[in-house]
Coordinates of C-alpha atoms and ligand atoms in Angstrom, one line a residue:
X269 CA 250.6 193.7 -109.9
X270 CA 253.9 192.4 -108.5
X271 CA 257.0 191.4 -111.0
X272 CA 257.0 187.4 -111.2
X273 CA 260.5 187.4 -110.4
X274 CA 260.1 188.5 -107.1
X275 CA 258.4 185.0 -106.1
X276 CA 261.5 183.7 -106.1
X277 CA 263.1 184.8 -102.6
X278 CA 259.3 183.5 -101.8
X279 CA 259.5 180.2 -102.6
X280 CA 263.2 180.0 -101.6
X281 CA 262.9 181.3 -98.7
X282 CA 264.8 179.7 -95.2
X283 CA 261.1 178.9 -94.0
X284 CA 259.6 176.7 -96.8
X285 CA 256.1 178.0 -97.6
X286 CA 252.9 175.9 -97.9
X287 CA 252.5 175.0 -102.0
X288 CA 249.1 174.7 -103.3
X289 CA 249.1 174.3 -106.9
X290 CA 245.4 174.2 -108.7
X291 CA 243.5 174.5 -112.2
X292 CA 240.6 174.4 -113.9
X293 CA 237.4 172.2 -113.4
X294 CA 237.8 168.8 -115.8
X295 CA 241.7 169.9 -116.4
X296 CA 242.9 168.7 -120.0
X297 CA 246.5 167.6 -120.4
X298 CA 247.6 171.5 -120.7
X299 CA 246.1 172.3 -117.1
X300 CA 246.9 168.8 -115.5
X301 CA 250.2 169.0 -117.2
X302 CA 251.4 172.0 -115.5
X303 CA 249.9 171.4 -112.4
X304 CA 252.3 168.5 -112.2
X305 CA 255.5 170.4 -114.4
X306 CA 255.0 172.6 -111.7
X307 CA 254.6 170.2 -108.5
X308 CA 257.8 168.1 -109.5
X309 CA 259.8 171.3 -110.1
X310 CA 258.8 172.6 -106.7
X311 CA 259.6 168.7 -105.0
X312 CA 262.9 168.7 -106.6
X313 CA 264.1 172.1 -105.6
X314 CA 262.8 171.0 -101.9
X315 CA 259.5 172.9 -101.6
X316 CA 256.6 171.2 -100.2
X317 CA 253.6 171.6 -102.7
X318 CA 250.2 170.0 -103.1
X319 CA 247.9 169.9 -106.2
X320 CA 244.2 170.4 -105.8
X321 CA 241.4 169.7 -108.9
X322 CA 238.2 171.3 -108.7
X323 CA 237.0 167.7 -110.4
X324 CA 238.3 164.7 -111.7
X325 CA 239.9 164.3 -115.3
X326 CA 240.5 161.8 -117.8
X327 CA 241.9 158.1 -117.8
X328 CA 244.3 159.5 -120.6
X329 CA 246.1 161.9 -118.3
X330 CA 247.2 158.9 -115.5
X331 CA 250.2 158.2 -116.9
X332 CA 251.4 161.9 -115.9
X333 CA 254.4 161.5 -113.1
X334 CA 252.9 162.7 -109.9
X335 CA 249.1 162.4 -110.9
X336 CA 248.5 159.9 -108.0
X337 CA 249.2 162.8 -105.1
X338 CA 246.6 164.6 -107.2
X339 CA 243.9 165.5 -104.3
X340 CA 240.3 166.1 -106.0
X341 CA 238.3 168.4 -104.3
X342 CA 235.2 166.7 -104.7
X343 CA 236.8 163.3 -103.5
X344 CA 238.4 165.2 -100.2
X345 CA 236.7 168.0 -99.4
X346 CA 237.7 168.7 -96.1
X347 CA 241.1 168.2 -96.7
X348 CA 241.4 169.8 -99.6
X349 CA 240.0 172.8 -97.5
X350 CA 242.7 172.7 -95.0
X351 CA 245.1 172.8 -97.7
X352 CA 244.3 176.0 -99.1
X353 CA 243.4 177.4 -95.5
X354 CA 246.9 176.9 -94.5
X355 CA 249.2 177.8 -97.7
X356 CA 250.9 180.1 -98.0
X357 CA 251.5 180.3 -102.0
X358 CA 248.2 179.6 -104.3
X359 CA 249.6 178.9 -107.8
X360 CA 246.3 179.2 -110.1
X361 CA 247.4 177.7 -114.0
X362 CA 245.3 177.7 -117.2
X363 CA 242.5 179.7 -115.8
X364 CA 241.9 183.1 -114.8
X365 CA 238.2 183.7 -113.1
X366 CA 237.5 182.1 -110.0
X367 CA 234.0 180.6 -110.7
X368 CA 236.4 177.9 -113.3
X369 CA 237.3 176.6 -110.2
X370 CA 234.0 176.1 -108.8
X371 CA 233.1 175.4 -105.2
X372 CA 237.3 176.1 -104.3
X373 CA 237.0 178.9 -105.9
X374 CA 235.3 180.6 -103.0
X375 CA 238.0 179.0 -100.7
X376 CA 240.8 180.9 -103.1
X377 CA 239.2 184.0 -102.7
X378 CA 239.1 183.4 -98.6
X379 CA 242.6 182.3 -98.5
X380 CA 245.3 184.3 -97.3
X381 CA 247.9 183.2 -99.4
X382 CA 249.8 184.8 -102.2
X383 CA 248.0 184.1 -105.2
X384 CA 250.5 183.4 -108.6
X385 CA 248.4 183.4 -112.2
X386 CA 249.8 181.5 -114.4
X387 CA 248.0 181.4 -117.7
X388 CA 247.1 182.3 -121.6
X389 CA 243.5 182.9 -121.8
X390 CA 242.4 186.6 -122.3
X391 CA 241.1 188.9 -120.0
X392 CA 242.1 187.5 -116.2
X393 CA 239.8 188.8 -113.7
X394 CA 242.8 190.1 -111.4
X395 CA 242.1 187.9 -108.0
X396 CA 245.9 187.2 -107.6
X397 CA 249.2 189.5 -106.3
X398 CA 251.9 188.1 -109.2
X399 CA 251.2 187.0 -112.9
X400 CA 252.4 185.1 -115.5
X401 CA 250.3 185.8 -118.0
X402 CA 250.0 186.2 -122.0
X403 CA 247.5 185.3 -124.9
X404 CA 251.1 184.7 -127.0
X405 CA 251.8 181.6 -124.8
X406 CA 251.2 178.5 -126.4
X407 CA 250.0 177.2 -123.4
X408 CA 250.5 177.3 -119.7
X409 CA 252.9 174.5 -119.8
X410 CA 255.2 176.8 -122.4
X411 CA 254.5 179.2 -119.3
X412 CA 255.5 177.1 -116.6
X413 CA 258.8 176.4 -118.7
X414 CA 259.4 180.3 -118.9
X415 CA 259.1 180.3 -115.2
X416 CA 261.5 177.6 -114.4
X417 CA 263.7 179.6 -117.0
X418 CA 263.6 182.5 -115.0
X419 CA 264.0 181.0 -111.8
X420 CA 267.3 180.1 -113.0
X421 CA 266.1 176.4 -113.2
X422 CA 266.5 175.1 -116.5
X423 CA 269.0 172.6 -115.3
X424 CA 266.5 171.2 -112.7
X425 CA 264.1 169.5 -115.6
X426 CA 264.1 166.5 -115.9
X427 CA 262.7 163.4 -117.4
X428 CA 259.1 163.6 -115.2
X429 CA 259.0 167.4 -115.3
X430 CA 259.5 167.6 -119.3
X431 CA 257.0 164.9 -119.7
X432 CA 254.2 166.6 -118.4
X433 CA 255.0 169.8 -119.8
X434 CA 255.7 168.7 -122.9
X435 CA 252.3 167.0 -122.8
X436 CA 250.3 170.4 -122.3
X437 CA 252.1 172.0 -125.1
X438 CA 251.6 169.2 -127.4
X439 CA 248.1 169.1 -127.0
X440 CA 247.1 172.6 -126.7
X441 CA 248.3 173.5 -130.0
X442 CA 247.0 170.4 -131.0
X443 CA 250.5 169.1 -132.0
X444 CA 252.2 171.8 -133.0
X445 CA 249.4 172.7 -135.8
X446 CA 247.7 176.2 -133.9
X447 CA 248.5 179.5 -134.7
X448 CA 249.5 180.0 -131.4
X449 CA 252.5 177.4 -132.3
X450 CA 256.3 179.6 -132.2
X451 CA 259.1 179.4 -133.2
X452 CA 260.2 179.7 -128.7
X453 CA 257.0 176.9 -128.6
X454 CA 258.9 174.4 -130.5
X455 CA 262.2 175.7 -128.9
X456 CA 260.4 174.6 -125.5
X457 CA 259.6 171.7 -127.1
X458 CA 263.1 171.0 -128.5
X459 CA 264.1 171.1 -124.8
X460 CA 261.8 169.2 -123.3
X461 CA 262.9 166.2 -125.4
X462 CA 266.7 167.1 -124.9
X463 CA 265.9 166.7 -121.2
X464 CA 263.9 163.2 -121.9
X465 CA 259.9 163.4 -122.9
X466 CA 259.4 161.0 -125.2
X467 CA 257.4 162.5 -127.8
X468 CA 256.3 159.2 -129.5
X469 CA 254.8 157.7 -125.9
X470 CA 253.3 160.8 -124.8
X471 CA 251.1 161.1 -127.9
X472 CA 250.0 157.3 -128.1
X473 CA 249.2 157.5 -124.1
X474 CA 246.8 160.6 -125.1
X475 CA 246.0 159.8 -128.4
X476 CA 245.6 156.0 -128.9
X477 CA 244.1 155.2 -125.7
X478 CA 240.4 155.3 -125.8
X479 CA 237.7 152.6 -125.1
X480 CA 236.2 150.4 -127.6
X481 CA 232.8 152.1 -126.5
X482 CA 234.3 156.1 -126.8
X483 CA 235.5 155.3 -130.7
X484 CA 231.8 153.9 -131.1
X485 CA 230.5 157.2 -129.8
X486 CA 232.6 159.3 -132.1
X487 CA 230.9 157.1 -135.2
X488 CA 227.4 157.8 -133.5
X489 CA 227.7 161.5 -133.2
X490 CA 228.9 162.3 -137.0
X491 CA 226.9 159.9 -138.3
X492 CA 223.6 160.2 -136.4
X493 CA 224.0 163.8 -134.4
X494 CA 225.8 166.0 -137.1
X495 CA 223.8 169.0 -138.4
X496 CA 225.0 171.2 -141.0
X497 CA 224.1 174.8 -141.3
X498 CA 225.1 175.8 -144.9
X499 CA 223.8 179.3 -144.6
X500 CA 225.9 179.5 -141.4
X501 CA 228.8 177.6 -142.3
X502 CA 228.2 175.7 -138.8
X503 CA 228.3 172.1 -137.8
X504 CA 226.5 171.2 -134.7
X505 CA 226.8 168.2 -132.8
X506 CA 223.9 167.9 -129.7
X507 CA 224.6 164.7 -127.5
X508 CA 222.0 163.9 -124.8
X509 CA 222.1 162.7 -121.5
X510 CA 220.7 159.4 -123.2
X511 CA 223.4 159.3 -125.5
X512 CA 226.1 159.5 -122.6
X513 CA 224.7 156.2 -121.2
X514 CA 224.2 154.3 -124.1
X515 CA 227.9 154.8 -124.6
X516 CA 228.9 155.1 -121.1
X517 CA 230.8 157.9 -121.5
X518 CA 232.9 159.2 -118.8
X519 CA 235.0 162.4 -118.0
X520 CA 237.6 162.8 -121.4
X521 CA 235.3 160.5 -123.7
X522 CA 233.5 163.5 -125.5
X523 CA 237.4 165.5 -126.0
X524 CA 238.0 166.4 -129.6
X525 CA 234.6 165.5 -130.8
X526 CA 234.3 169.8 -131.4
X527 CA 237.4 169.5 -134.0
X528 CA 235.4 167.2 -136.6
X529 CA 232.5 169.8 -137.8
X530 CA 235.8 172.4 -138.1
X531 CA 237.5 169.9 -140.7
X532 CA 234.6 169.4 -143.0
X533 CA 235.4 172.1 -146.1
X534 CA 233.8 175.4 -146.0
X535 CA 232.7 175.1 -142.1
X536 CA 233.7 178.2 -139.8
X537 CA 232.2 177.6 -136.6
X538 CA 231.9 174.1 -135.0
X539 CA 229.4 173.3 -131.8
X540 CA 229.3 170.7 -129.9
X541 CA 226.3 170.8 -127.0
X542 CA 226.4 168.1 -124.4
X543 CA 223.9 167.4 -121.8
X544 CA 226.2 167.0 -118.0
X545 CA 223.8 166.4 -115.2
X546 CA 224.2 170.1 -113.6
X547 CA 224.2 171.9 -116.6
X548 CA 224.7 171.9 -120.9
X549 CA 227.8 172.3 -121.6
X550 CA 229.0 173.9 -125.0
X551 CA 232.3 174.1 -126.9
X552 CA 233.2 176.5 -129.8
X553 CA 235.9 176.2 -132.5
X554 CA 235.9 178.5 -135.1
X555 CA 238.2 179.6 -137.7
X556 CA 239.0 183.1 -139.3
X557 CA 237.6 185.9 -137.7
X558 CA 234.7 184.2 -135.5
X559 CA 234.9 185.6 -132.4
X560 CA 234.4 182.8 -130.2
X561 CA 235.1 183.7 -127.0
X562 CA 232.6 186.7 -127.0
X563 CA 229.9 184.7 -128.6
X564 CA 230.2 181.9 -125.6
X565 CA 230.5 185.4 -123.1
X566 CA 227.2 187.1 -124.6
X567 CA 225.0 183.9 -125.2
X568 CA 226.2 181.1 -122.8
X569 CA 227.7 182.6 -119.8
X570 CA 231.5 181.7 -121.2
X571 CA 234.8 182.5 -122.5
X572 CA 237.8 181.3 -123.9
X573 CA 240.4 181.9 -126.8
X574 CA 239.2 183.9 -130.0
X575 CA 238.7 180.3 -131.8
X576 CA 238.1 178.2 -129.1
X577 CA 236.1 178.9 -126.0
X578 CA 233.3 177.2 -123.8
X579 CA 229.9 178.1 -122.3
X580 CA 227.2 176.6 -120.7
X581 CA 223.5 176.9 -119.9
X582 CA 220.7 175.8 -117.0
X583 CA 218.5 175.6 -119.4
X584 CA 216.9 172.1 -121.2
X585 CA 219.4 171.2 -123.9
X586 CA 216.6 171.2 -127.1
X587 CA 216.0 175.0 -125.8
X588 CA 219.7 175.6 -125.6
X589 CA 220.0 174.4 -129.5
X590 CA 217.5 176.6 -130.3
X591 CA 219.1 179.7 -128.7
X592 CA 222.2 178.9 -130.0
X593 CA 220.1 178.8 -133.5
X594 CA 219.0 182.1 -132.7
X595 CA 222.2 183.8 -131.4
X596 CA 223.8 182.3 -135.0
X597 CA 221.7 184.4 -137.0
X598 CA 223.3 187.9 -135.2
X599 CA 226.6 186.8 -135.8
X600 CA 226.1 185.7 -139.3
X601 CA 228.0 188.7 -140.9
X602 CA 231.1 186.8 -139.3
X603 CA 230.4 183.1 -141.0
X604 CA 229.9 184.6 -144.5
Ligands
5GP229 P1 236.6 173.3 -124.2 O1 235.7 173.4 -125.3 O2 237.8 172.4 -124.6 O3 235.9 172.8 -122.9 O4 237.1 174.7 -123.9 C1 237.7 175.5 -124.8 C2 238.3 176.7 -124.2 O5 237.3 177.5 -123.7 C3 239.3 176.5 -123.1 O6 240.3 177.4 -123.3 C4 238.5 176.8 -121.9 O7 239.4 177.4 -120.9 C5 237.5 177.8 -122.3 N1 236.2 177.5 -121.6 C6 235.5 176.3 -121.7 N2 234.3 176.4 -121.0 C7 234.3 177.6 -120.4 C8 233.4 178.4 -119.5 O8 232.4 177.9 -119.1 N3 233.8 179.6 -119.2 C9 234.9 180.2 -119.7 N4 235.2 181.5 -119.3 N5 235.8 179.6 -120.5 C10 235.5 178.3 -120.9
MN230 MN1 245.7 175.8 -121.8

């Protein structure tokens, strides 16, 4: 693996390179956030960049400066292709395995452009030639920060650029409450609003700035979907494809719903299974020493942080509930 530092005569280089900038499928505010931290850094120091999703993302995350030269892959295809064929710098944020990128992830891997990690979830799979990369970081805006530090470039942030990175950091450690929260986070942080984020706005456009209908699905799902496991110290929360359309829920709705069964007293390990057309998709919050990450990795084909991770299954979700029933009862030593 290279040193990160020696991007720099890289991407300052007499002969601009070819920016692509992408992150993982359904990005949250931490990957869309330094996606575009990271685009308006490079278009203000004059390099040409481009960011490419794997898949659309929430109405919450609009506001972000930038987000409307956001190119989905599933919208533009094609071009989205060329992009990648033709770049000559591949920045990959807030993932680290190929297949989170789906259907561009193949293109990545074809591509013979310099591939930059830069991420904080544990154990990258090693497709790229530099790396920014530590489980310490808050999040990968904190990284993105570090790498603009580096680069010499502090002075170059500015209101848009601190905006969206605050935004990542914000949400990641789910306002400054996570363990991963340091004192350098809120140092970041303490920057960022020195250079102009408005902390107030940012949370009220994330925060307070659902649909009638999403707030009525919350009330549905704890008080109609909620099962408690006592002997398990679980919560689970199973939302069918049924439910999605009696709501009309769309991409961002179900965000957060996870956190609730973790707040209840006495609950370790919080589910939430949700029936997407191509597959069920699972998130895990746990607390003490629930191993998360591996539990998604053995049983649902996933991974993540050691209290939060994600997995997912093919199979029909009331089967799915009942294997994650099943896998429960081998990991019970850890939720007692
Ligand atoms: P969420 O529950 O918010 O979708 O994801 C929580 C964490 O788990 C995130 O850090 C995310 O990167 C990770 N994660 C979610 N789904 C998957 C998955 O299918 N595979 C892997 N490896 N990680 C996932
Ligand atoms: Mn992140």
């Amino acid at each position: 693996m290279n040193n990160i530092k020696e991007i720099q005569p890289l991407l300052k280089a007499s002969k601009s390179p070819k920016v692509v900038i992408t992150t993982h499928h359904k990005p949250d505010a931490d990957a869309l956030g330094s996606s575009l931290g990271l685009l308006n850094y490079l278009l203000k120091i004059g390099i040409q960049a481009n960011v490419v999703t794997p898949t659309d993302y929430g109405d919450f995350l609009k506001w972000m400066p930038g987000e409307s030269a956001v190119i989905n892959f599933e919208e533009k295809e094609k071009y989205s292709q060329s992009l990648v064929e033709e770049a000559d710098i591949i920045f990959c944020l807030d993932f680290n395995a190929l297949k989170r990128i789906n259907k561009l992830g193949v293109l990545v891997a074809q591509s013979k452009a310099i591939k930059v990690l830069i991420d904080h979830h544990l154990e990258p799979e090693g497709f790229e030639q530099f790396r920014l990369w530590t489980t310490k970081a808050s999040s990968t805006c904190e990284l993105i920060f570090w790498l603009i530090e580096l680069m010499g470039d502090v002075s170059a942030i500015d209101e848009d650029i601190a905006s969206c990175l605050y935004a990542g950091i914000m949400t990641d450690t789910a306002s400054f409450k996570h363990g991963s929260t340091t004192a350098t986070t809120h140092r970041v942080a303490a920057t960022l609003l020195e250079k102009g984020a408005k902390s107030n706005r940012i949370f009220e456009a994330i925060y307070d700035n659902y649909s009638e209908s999403r707030t009525r699905f919350i009330g549905f799902c704890l008080s109609e979907k909620l099962q408690i496991l006592p002997e398990y110290h679980t919560a689970l929360i199973t939302v069918t494809a049924e439910d999605l359309k009696k709501f009309k829920i769309i991409t961002g709705d179900s965000e957060g719903l996870v956190n609730y069964g973790l707040s209840i007293t006495g609950i370790k390990l919080s589910v939430l299974i949700i029936d997407r057309t191509v597959a069920r998709k699972m998130s895990f919050r746990s607390k003490d020493s629930f191993p998360a990450n591996e539990f998604a990795r053995k049983y649902f084909n996933g991974g993540g942080h050691f209290n939060a991770a994600g997995g997912e299954s093919l199979e029909p979700i009331d089967q799915v509930e009942i294997k994650f029933k099943a896998a429960l009862n081998e990991y019970k030593n850890y939720l007692n």
